[in-house]
Amino acid sequence: MAHRDQKKYIETLKRYKNKMDSKERQQYKMFVKRHKDDEDLDKLSMAKLENWYQKYHVNRERKNFDHFFKSED
């Protein structure tokens, strides 16, 4: 299960790599290299990936397009 979560976090965070600061981006690149080598991440690394997932993916601002679909009655 950890490998599946690891893959999900890394694949999702790929889209947000440009929003990360330089330290986070460097650590993310190391996690990607470790993932490509089929290495399971330790608890601290998984916690860091999960925190980034929460920070960038879950809490992102979602655009509201309702005004495009309102009927003109």
PDB file of N, CA and C in Angstrom:
ATOM      1  N   MET A   1       0.819  -1.185   0.000  1.00  0.00           N
ATOM      2  CA  MET A   1       0.000   0.000   0.000  1.00  0.00           C
ATOM      3  C   MET A   1       0.870   1.259   0.000  1.00  0.00           C
ATOM      4  N   ALA A   2       1.989   1.237   0.673  1.00  0.00           N
ATOM      5  CA  ALA A   2       2.847   2.415   0.741  1.00  0.00           C
ATOM      6  C   ALA A   2       3.391   2.766  -0.643  1.00  0.00           C
ATOM      7  N   HIS A   3       3.719   1.755  -1.423  1.00  0.00           N
ATOM      8  CA  HIS A   3       4.244   2.011  -2.770  1.00  0.00           C
ATOM      9  C   HIS A   3       3.172   2.646  -3.659  1.00  0.00           C
ATOM     10  N   ARG A   4       1.950   2.220  -3.495  1.00  0.00           N
ATOM     11  CA  ARG A   4       0.845   2.786  -4.275  1.00  0.00           C
ATOM     12  C   ARG A   4       0.612   4.247  -3.899  1.00  0.00           C
ATOM     13  N   ASP A   5       0.621   4.542  -2.590  1.00  0.00           N
ATOM     14  CA  ASP A   5       0.468   5.923  -2.129  1.00  0.00           C
ATOM     15  C   ASP A   5       1.644   6.781  -2.590  1.00  0.00           C
ATOM     16  N   GLN A   6       2.831   6.213  -2.510  1.00  0.00           N
ATOM     17  CA  GLN A   6       4.030   6.916  -2.944  1.00  0.00           C
ATOM     18  C   GLN A   6       3.911   7.313  -4.416  1.00  0.00           C
ATOM     19  N   LYS A   7       3.463   6.395  -5.234  1.00  0.00           N
ATOM     20  CA  LYS A   7       3.303   6.675  -6.666  1.00  0.00           C
ATOM     21  C   LYS A   7       2.240   7.750  -6.890  1.00  0.00           C
ATOM     22  N   LYS A   8       1.134   7.666  -6.161  1.00  0.00           N
ATOM     23  CA  LYS A   8       0.052   8.645  -6.306  1.00  0.00           C
ATOM     24  C   LYS A   8       0.541  10.043  -5.949  1.00  0.00           C
ATOM     25  N   TYR A   9       1.258  10.166  -4.844  1.00  0.00           N
ATOM     26  CA  TYR A   9       1.752  11.469  -4.418  1.00  0.00           C
ATOM     27  C   TYR A   9       2.751  12.037  -5.420  1.00  0.00           C
ATOM     28  N   ILE A  10       3.672  11.218  -5.873  1.00  0.00           N
ATOM     29  CA  ILE A  10       4.700  11.697  -6.800  1.00  0.00           C
ATOM     30  C   ILE A  10       4.087  12.096  -8.131  1.00  0.00           C
ATOM     31  N   GLU A  11       3.167  11.300  -8.652  1.00  0.00           N
ATOM     32  CA  GLU A  11       2.528  11.633  -9.924  1.00  0.00           C
ATOM     33  C   GLU A  11       1.687  12.896  -9.821  1.00  0.00           C
ATOM     34  N   THR A  12       0.994  13.083  -8.727  1.00  0.00           N
ATOM     35  CA  THR A  12       0.148  14.260  -8.551  1.00  0.00           C
ATOM     36  C   THR A  12       0.987  15.508  -8.347  1.00  0.00           C
ATOM     37  N   LEU A  13       2.047  15.399  -7.556  1.00  0.00           N
ATOM     38  CA  LEU A  13       2.877  16.560  -7.271  1.00  0.00           C
ATOM     39  C   LEU A  13       3.708  17.008  -8.460  1.00  0.00           C
ATOM     40  N   LYS A  14       3.813  16.158  -9.476  1.00  0.00           N
ATOM     41  CA  LYS A  14       4.552  16.528 -10.677  1.00  0.00           C
ATOM     42  C   LYS A  14       3.990  17.811 -11.295  1.00  0.00           C
ATOM     43  N   ARG A  15       2.669  17.983 -11.218  1.00  0.00           N
ATOM     44  CA  ARG A  15       2.027  19.170 -11.788  1.00  0.00           C
ATOM     45  C   ARG A  15       2.338  20.434 -11.003  1.00  0.00           C
ATOM     46  N   TYR A  16       2.674  20.301  -9.730  1.00  0.00           N
ATOM     47  CA  TYR A  16       2.874  21.448  -8.856  1.00  0.00           C
ATOM     48  C   TYR A  16       4.351  21.735  -8.590  1.00  0.00           C
ATOM     49  N   LYS A  17       5.236  21.075  -9.323  1.00  0.00           N
ATOM     50  CA  LYS A  17       6.669  21.226  -9.106  1.00  0.00           C
ATOM     51  C   LYS A  17       7.113  22.682  -9.264  1.00  0.00           C
ATOM     52  N   ASN A  18       6.516  23.408 -10.187  1.00  0.00           N
ATOM     53  CA  ASN A  18       6.906  24.802 -10.421  1.00  0.00           C
ATOM     54  C   ASN A  18       6.458  25.732  -9.299  1.00  0.00           C
ATOM     55  N   LYS A  19       5.470  25.340  -8.522  1.00  0.00           N
ATOM     56  CA  LYS A  19       4.991  26.165  -7.409  1.00  0.00           C
ATOM     57  C   LYS A  19       5.813  25.963  -6.144  1.00  0.00           C
ATOM     58  N   MET A  20       6.604  24.925  -6.102  1.00  0.00           N
ATOM     59  CA  MET A  20       7.411  24.630  -4.916  1.00  0.00           C
ATOM     60  C   MET A  20       8.586  25.594  -4.832  1.00  0.00           C
ATOM     61  N   ASP A  21       9.037  25.847  -3.612  1.00  0.00           N
ATOM     62  CA  ASP A  21      10.258  26.642  -3.481  1.00  0.00           C
ATOM     63  C   ASP A  21      11.463  25.758  -3.802  1.00  0.00           C
ATOM     64  N   SER A  22      12.622  26.346  -3.854  1.00  0.00           N
ATOM     65  CA  SER A  22      13.804  25.615  -4.332  1.00  0.00           C
ATOM     66  C   SER A  22      14.156  24.420  -3.445  1.00  0.00           C
ATOM     67  N   LYS A  23      14.002  24.560  -2.138  1.00  0.00           N
ATOM     68  CA  LYS A  23      14.317  23.457  -1.222  1.00  0.00           C
ATOM     69  C   LYS A  23      13.344  22.290  -1.423  1.00  0.00           C
ATOM     70  N   GLU A  24      12.053  22.604  -1.510  1.00  0.00           N
ATOM     71  CA  GLU A  24      11.050  21.558  -1.726  1.00  0.00           C
ATOM     72  C   GLU A  24      11.263  20.879  -3.073  1.00  0.00           C
ATOM     73  N   ARG A  25      11.566  21.665  -4.106  1.00  0.00           N
ATOM     74  CA  ARG A  25      11.766  21.112  -5.444  1.00  0.00           C
ATOM     75  C   ARG A  25      12.958  20.155  -5.464  1.00  0.00           C
ATOM     76  N   GLN A  26      14.040  20.540  -4.776  1.00  0.00           N
ATOM     77  CA  GLN A  26      15.225  19.681  -4.711  1.00  0.00           C
ATOM     78  C   GLN A  26      14.893  18.363  -4.003  1.00  0.00           C
ATOM     79  N   GLN A  27      14.165  18.436  -2.899  1.00  0.00           N
ATOM     80  CA  GLN A  27      13.782  17.219  -2.177  1.00  0.00           C
ATOM     81  C   GLN A  27      12.840  16.370  -3.024  1.00  0.00           C
ATOM     82  N   TYR A  28      11.925  17.020  -3.727  1.00  0.00           N
ATOM     83  CA  TYR A  28      10.997  16.287  -4.588  1.00  0.00           C
ATOM     84  C   TYR A  28      11.766  15.529  -5.669  1.00  0.00           C
ATOM     85  N   LYS A  29      12.765  16.164  -6.271  1.00  0.00           N
ATOM     86  CA  LYS A  29      13.566  15.498  -7.301  1.00  0.00           C
ATOM     87  C   LYS A  29      14.267  14.264  -6.733  1.00  0.00           C
ATOM     88  N   MET A  30      14.739  14.361  -5.487  1.00  0.00           N
ATOM     89  CA  MET A  30      15.380  13.206  -4.858  1.00  0.00           C
ATOM     90  C   MET A  30      14.372  12.087  -4.615  1.00  0.00           C
ATOM     91  N   PHE A  31      13.153  12.451  -4.211  1.00  0.00           N
ATOM     92  CA  PHE A  31      12.115  11.436  -4.018  1.00  0.00           C
ATOM     93  C   PHE A  31      11.775  10.750  -5.335  1.00  0.00           C
ATOM     94  N   VAL A  32      11.738  11.510  -6.419  1.00  0.00           N
ATOM     95  CA  VAL A  32      11.442  10.929  -7.734  1.00  0.00           C
ATOM     96  C   VAL A  32      12.546   9.958  -8.127  1.00  0.00           C
ATOM     97  N   LYS A  33      13.797  10.330  -7.901  1.00  0.00           N
ATOM     98  CA  LYS A  33      14.912   9.428  -8.223  1.00  0.00           C
ATOM     99  C   LYS A  33      14.824   8.139  -7.406  1.00  0.00           C
ATOM    100  N   ARG A  34      14.503   8.287  -6.128  1.00  0.00           N
ATOM    101  CA  ARG A  34      14.372   7.105  -5.272  1.00  0.00           C
ATOM    102  C   ARG A  34      13.208   6.240  -5.724  1.00  0.00           C
ATOM    103  N   HIS A  35      12.129   6.879  -6.168  1.00  0.00           N
ATOM    104  CA  HIS A  35      10.960   6.133  -6.645  1.00  0.00           C
ATOM    105  C   HIS A  35      11.291   5.373  -7.929  1.00  0.00           C
ATOM    106  N   LYS A  36      12.054   6.005  -8.820  1.00  0.00           N
ATOM    107  CA  LYS A  36      12.435   5.341 -10.068  1.00  0.00           C
ATOM    108  C   LYS A  36      13.331   4.135  -9.817  1.00  0.00           C
ATOM    109  N   ASP A  37      14.088   4.174  -8.735  1.00  0.00           N
ATOM    110  CA  ASP A  37      14.949   3.046  -8.369  1.00  0.00           C
ATOM    111  C   ASP A  37      14.179   1.965  -7.620  1.00  0.00           C
ATOM    112  N   ASP A  38      12.848   2.098  -7.553  1.00  0.00           N
ATOM    113  CA  ASP A  38      11.974   1.160  -6.842  1.00  0.00           C
ATOM    114  C   ASP A  38      12.324   1.050  -5.365  1.00  0.00           C
ATOM    115  N   GLU A  39      12.653   2.167  -4.782  1.00  0.00           N
ATOM    116  CA  GLU A  39      12.991   2.211  -3.368  1.00  0.00           C
ATOM    117  C   GLU A  39      11.787   2.728  -2.586  1.00  0.00           C
ATOM    118  N   ASP A  40      11.403   2.015  -1.541  1.00  0.00           N
ATOM    119  CA  ASP A  40      10.317   2.482  -0.682  1.00  0.00           C
ATOM    120  C   ASP A  40      10.835   3.610   0.195  1.00  0.00           C
ATOM    121  N   LEU A  41      10.040   4.648   0.311  1.00  0.00           N
ATOM    122  CA  LEU A  41      10.437   5.784   1.126  1.00  0.00           C
ATOM    123  C   LEU A  41      10.178   5.499   2.599  1.00  0.00           C
ATOM    124  N   ASP A  42      10.972   6.113   3.457  1.00  0.00           N
ATOM    125  CA  ASP A  42      10.768   5.938   4.895  1.00  0.00           C
ATOM    126  C   ASP A  42       9.587   6.779   5.367  1.00  0.00           C
ATOM    127  N   LYS A  43       9.267   6.666   6.642  1.00  0.00           N
ATOM    128  CA  LYS A  43       8.088   7.342   7.195  1.00  0.00           C
ATOM    129  C   LYS A  43       8.187   8.858   7.091  1.00  0.00           C
ATOM    130  N   LEU A  44       9.374   9.409   7.354  1.00  0.00           N
ATOM    131  CA  LEU A  44       9.536  10.864   7.290  1.00  0.00           C
ATOM    132  C   LEU A  44       9.361  11.385   5.870  1.00  0.00           C
ATOM    133  N   SER A  45       9.899  10.671   4.907  1.00  0.00           N
ATOM    134  CA  SER A  45       9.762  11.078   3.506  1.00  0.00           C
ATOM    135  C   SER A  45       8.323  10.968   3.040  1.00  0.00           C
ATOM    136  N   MET A  46       7.649   9.906   3.445  1.00  0.00           N
ATOM    137  CA  MET A  46       6.237   9.755   3.077  1.00  0.00           C
ATOM    138  C   MET A  46       5.397  10.846   3.735  1.00  0.00           C
ATOM    139  N   ALA A  47       5.718  11.205   4.969  1.00  0.00           N
ATOM    140  CA  ALA A  47       4.995  12.276   5.646  1.00  0.00           C
ATOM    141  C   ALA A  47       5.197  13.603   4.919  1.00  0.00           C
ATOM    142  N   LYS A  48       6.413  13.842   4.443  1.00  0.00           N
ATOM    143  CA  LYS A  48       6.698  15.070   3.711  1.00  0.00           C
ATOM    144  C   LYS A  48       5.928  15.100   2.395  1.00  0.00           C
ATOM    145  N   LEU A  49       5.893  13.977   1.679  1.00  0.00           N
ATOM    146  CA  LEU A  49       5.119  13.899   0.434  1.00  0.00           C
ATOM    147  C   LEU A  49       3.639  14.123   0.697  1.00  0.00           C
ATOM    148  N   GLU A  50       3.145  13.533   1.760  1.00  0.00           N
ATOM    149  CA  GLU A  50       1.730  13.695   2.100  1.00  0.00           C
ATOM    150  C   GLU A  50       1.410  15.147   2.460  1.00  0.00           C
ATOM    151  N   ASN A  51       2.305  15.801   3.174  1.00  0.00           N
ATOM    152  CA  ASN A  51       2.098  17.215   3.512  1.00  0.00           C
ATOM    153  C   ASN A  51       2.085  18.086   2.260  1.00  0.00           C
ATOM    154  N   TRP A  52       2.985  17.807   1.329  1.00  0.00           N
ATOM    155  CA  TRP A  52       2.999  18.563   0.078  1.00  0.00           C
ATOM    156  C   TRP A  52       1.731  18.290  -0.721  1.00  0.00           C
ATOM    157  N   TYR A  53       1.268  17.059  -0.691  1.00  0.00           N
ATOM    158  CA  TYR A  53       0.027  16.711  -1.388  1.00  0.00           C
ATOM    159  C   TYR A  53      -1.136  17.517  -0.814  1.00  0.00           C
ATOM    160  N   GLN A  54      -1.200  17.599   0.509  1.00  0.00           N
ATOM    161  CA  GLN A  54      -2.241  18.392   1.162  1.00  0.00           C
ATOM    162  C   GLN A  54      -2.090  19.874   0.822  1.00  0.00           C
ATOM    163  N   LYS A  55      -0.878  20.357   0.833  1.00  0.00           N
ATOM    164  CA  LYS A  55      -0.603  21.773   0.609  1.00  0.00           C
ATOM    165  C   LYS A  55      -0.926  22.199  -0.825  1.00  0.00           C
ATOM    166  N   TYR A  56      -0.494  21.430  -1.812  1.00  0.00           N
ATOM    167  CA  TYR A  56      -0.600  21.857  -3.202  1.00  0.00           C
ATOM    168  C   TYR A  56      -1.830  21.314  -3.925  1.00  0.00           C
ATOM    169  N   HIS A  57      -2.218  20.091  -3.640  1.00  0.00           N
ATOM    170  CA  HIS A  57      -3.312  19.493  -4.413  1.00  0.00           C
ATOM    171  C   HIS A  57      -4.668  19.634  -3.740  1.00  0.00           C
ATOM    172  N   VAL A  58      -4.765  19.264  -2.493  1.00  0.00           N
ATOM    173  CA  VAL A  58      -6.060  19.237  -1.818  1.00  0.00           C
ATOM    174  C   VAL A  58      -6.560  20.641  -1.511  1.00  0.00           C
ATOM    175  N   ASN A  59      -5.676  21.529  -1.107  1.00  0.00           N
ATOM    176  CA  ASN A  59      -6.090  22.867  -0.699  1.00  0.00           C
ATOM    177  C   ASN A  59      -5.974  23.900  -1.815  1.00  0.00           C
ATOM    178  N   ARG A  60      -5.967  23.473  -3.041  1.00  0.00           N
ATOM    179  CA  ARG A  60      -5.835  24.434  -4.131  1.00  0.00           C
ATOM    180  C   ARG A  60      -7.153  25.165  -4.367  1.00  0.00           C
ATOM    181  N   GLU A  61      -7.037  26.327  -4.949  1.00  0.00           N
ATOM    182  CA  GLU A  61      -8.217  27.138  -5.228  1.00  0.00           C
ATOM    183  C   GLU A  61      -8.911  26.575  -6.463  1.00  0.00           C
ATOM    184  N   ARG A  62     -10.182  26.349  -6.342  1.00  0.00           N
ATOM    185  CA  ARG A  62     -10.951  25.818  -7.467  1.00  0.00           C
ATOM    186  C   ARG A  62     -11.769  26.946  -8.062  1.00  0.00           C
ATOM    187  N   LYS A  63     -11.728  27.047  -9.368  1.00  0.00           N
ATOM    188  CA  LYS A  63     -12.444  28.109 -10.050  1.00  0.00           C
ATOM    189  C   LYS A  63     -13.928  27.784 -10.123  1.00  0.00           C
ATOM    190  N   ASN A  64     -14.744  28.800 -10.014  1.00  0.00           N
ATOM    191  CA  ASN A  64     -16.188  28.636 -10.063  1.00  0.00           C
ATOM    192  C   ASN A  64     -16.680  29.121 -11.434  1.00  0.00           C
ATOM    193  N   PHE A  65     -17.218  28.219 -12.226  1.00  0.00           N
ATOM    194  CA  PHE A  65     -17.692  28.534 -13.567  1.00  0.00           C
ATOM    195  C   PHE A  65     -19.215  28.570 -13.654  1.00  0.00           C
ATOM    196  N   ASP A  66     -19.879  28.699 -12.514  1.00  0.00           N
ATOM    197  CA  ASP A  66     -21.342  28.691 -12.505  1.00  0.00           C
ATOM    198  C   ASP A  66     -21.936  29.841 -13.297  1.00  0.00           C
ATOM    199  N   HIS A  67     -21.263  30.969 -13.335  1.00  0.00           N
ATOM    200  CA  HIS A  67     -21.823  32.115 -14.039  1.00  0.00           C
ATOM    201  C   HIS A  67     -21.912  31.871 -15.553  1.00  0.00           C
ATOM    202  N   PHE A  68     -21.168  30.920 -16.074  1.00  0.00           N
ATOM    203  CA  PHE A  68     -21.265  30.579 -17.495  1.00  0.00           C
ATOM    204  C   PHE A  68     -22.502  29.739 -17.808  1.00  0.00           C
ATOM    205  N   PHE A  69     -23.030  29.062 -16.806  1.00  0.00           N
ATOM    206  CA  PHE A  69     -24.111  28.116 -17.036  1.00  0.00           C
ATOM    207  C   PHE A  69     -25.462  28.599 -16.497  1.00  0.00           C
ATOM    208  N   LYS A  70     -25.540  29.805 -16.037  1.00  0.00           N
ATOM    209  CA  LYS A  70     -26.820  30.314 -15.536  1.00  0.00           C
ATOM    210  C   LYS A  70     -27.737  30.623 -16.702  1.00  0.00           C
ATOM    211  N   SER A  71     -28.980  30.251 -16.555  1.00  0.00           N
ATOM    212  CA  SER A  71     -29.955  30.518 -17.629  1.00  0.00           C
ATOM    213  C   SER A  71     -30.464  31.940 -17.518  1.00  0.00           C
ATOM    214  N   GLU A  72     -30.746  32.525 -18.631  1.00  0.00           N
ATOM    215  CA  GLU A  72     -31.234  33.908 -18.695  1.00  0.00           C
ATOM    216  C   GLU A  72     -32.757  33.896 -18.731  1.00  0.00           C
ATOM    217  N   ASP A  73     -33.398  33.551 -17.628  1.00  0.00           N
ATOM    218  CA  ASP A  73     -34.867  33.489 -17.570  1.00  0.00           C
ATOM    219  C   ASP A  73     -35.466  34.829 -17.313  1.00  0.00           C
TER     220      ASP A  73
END
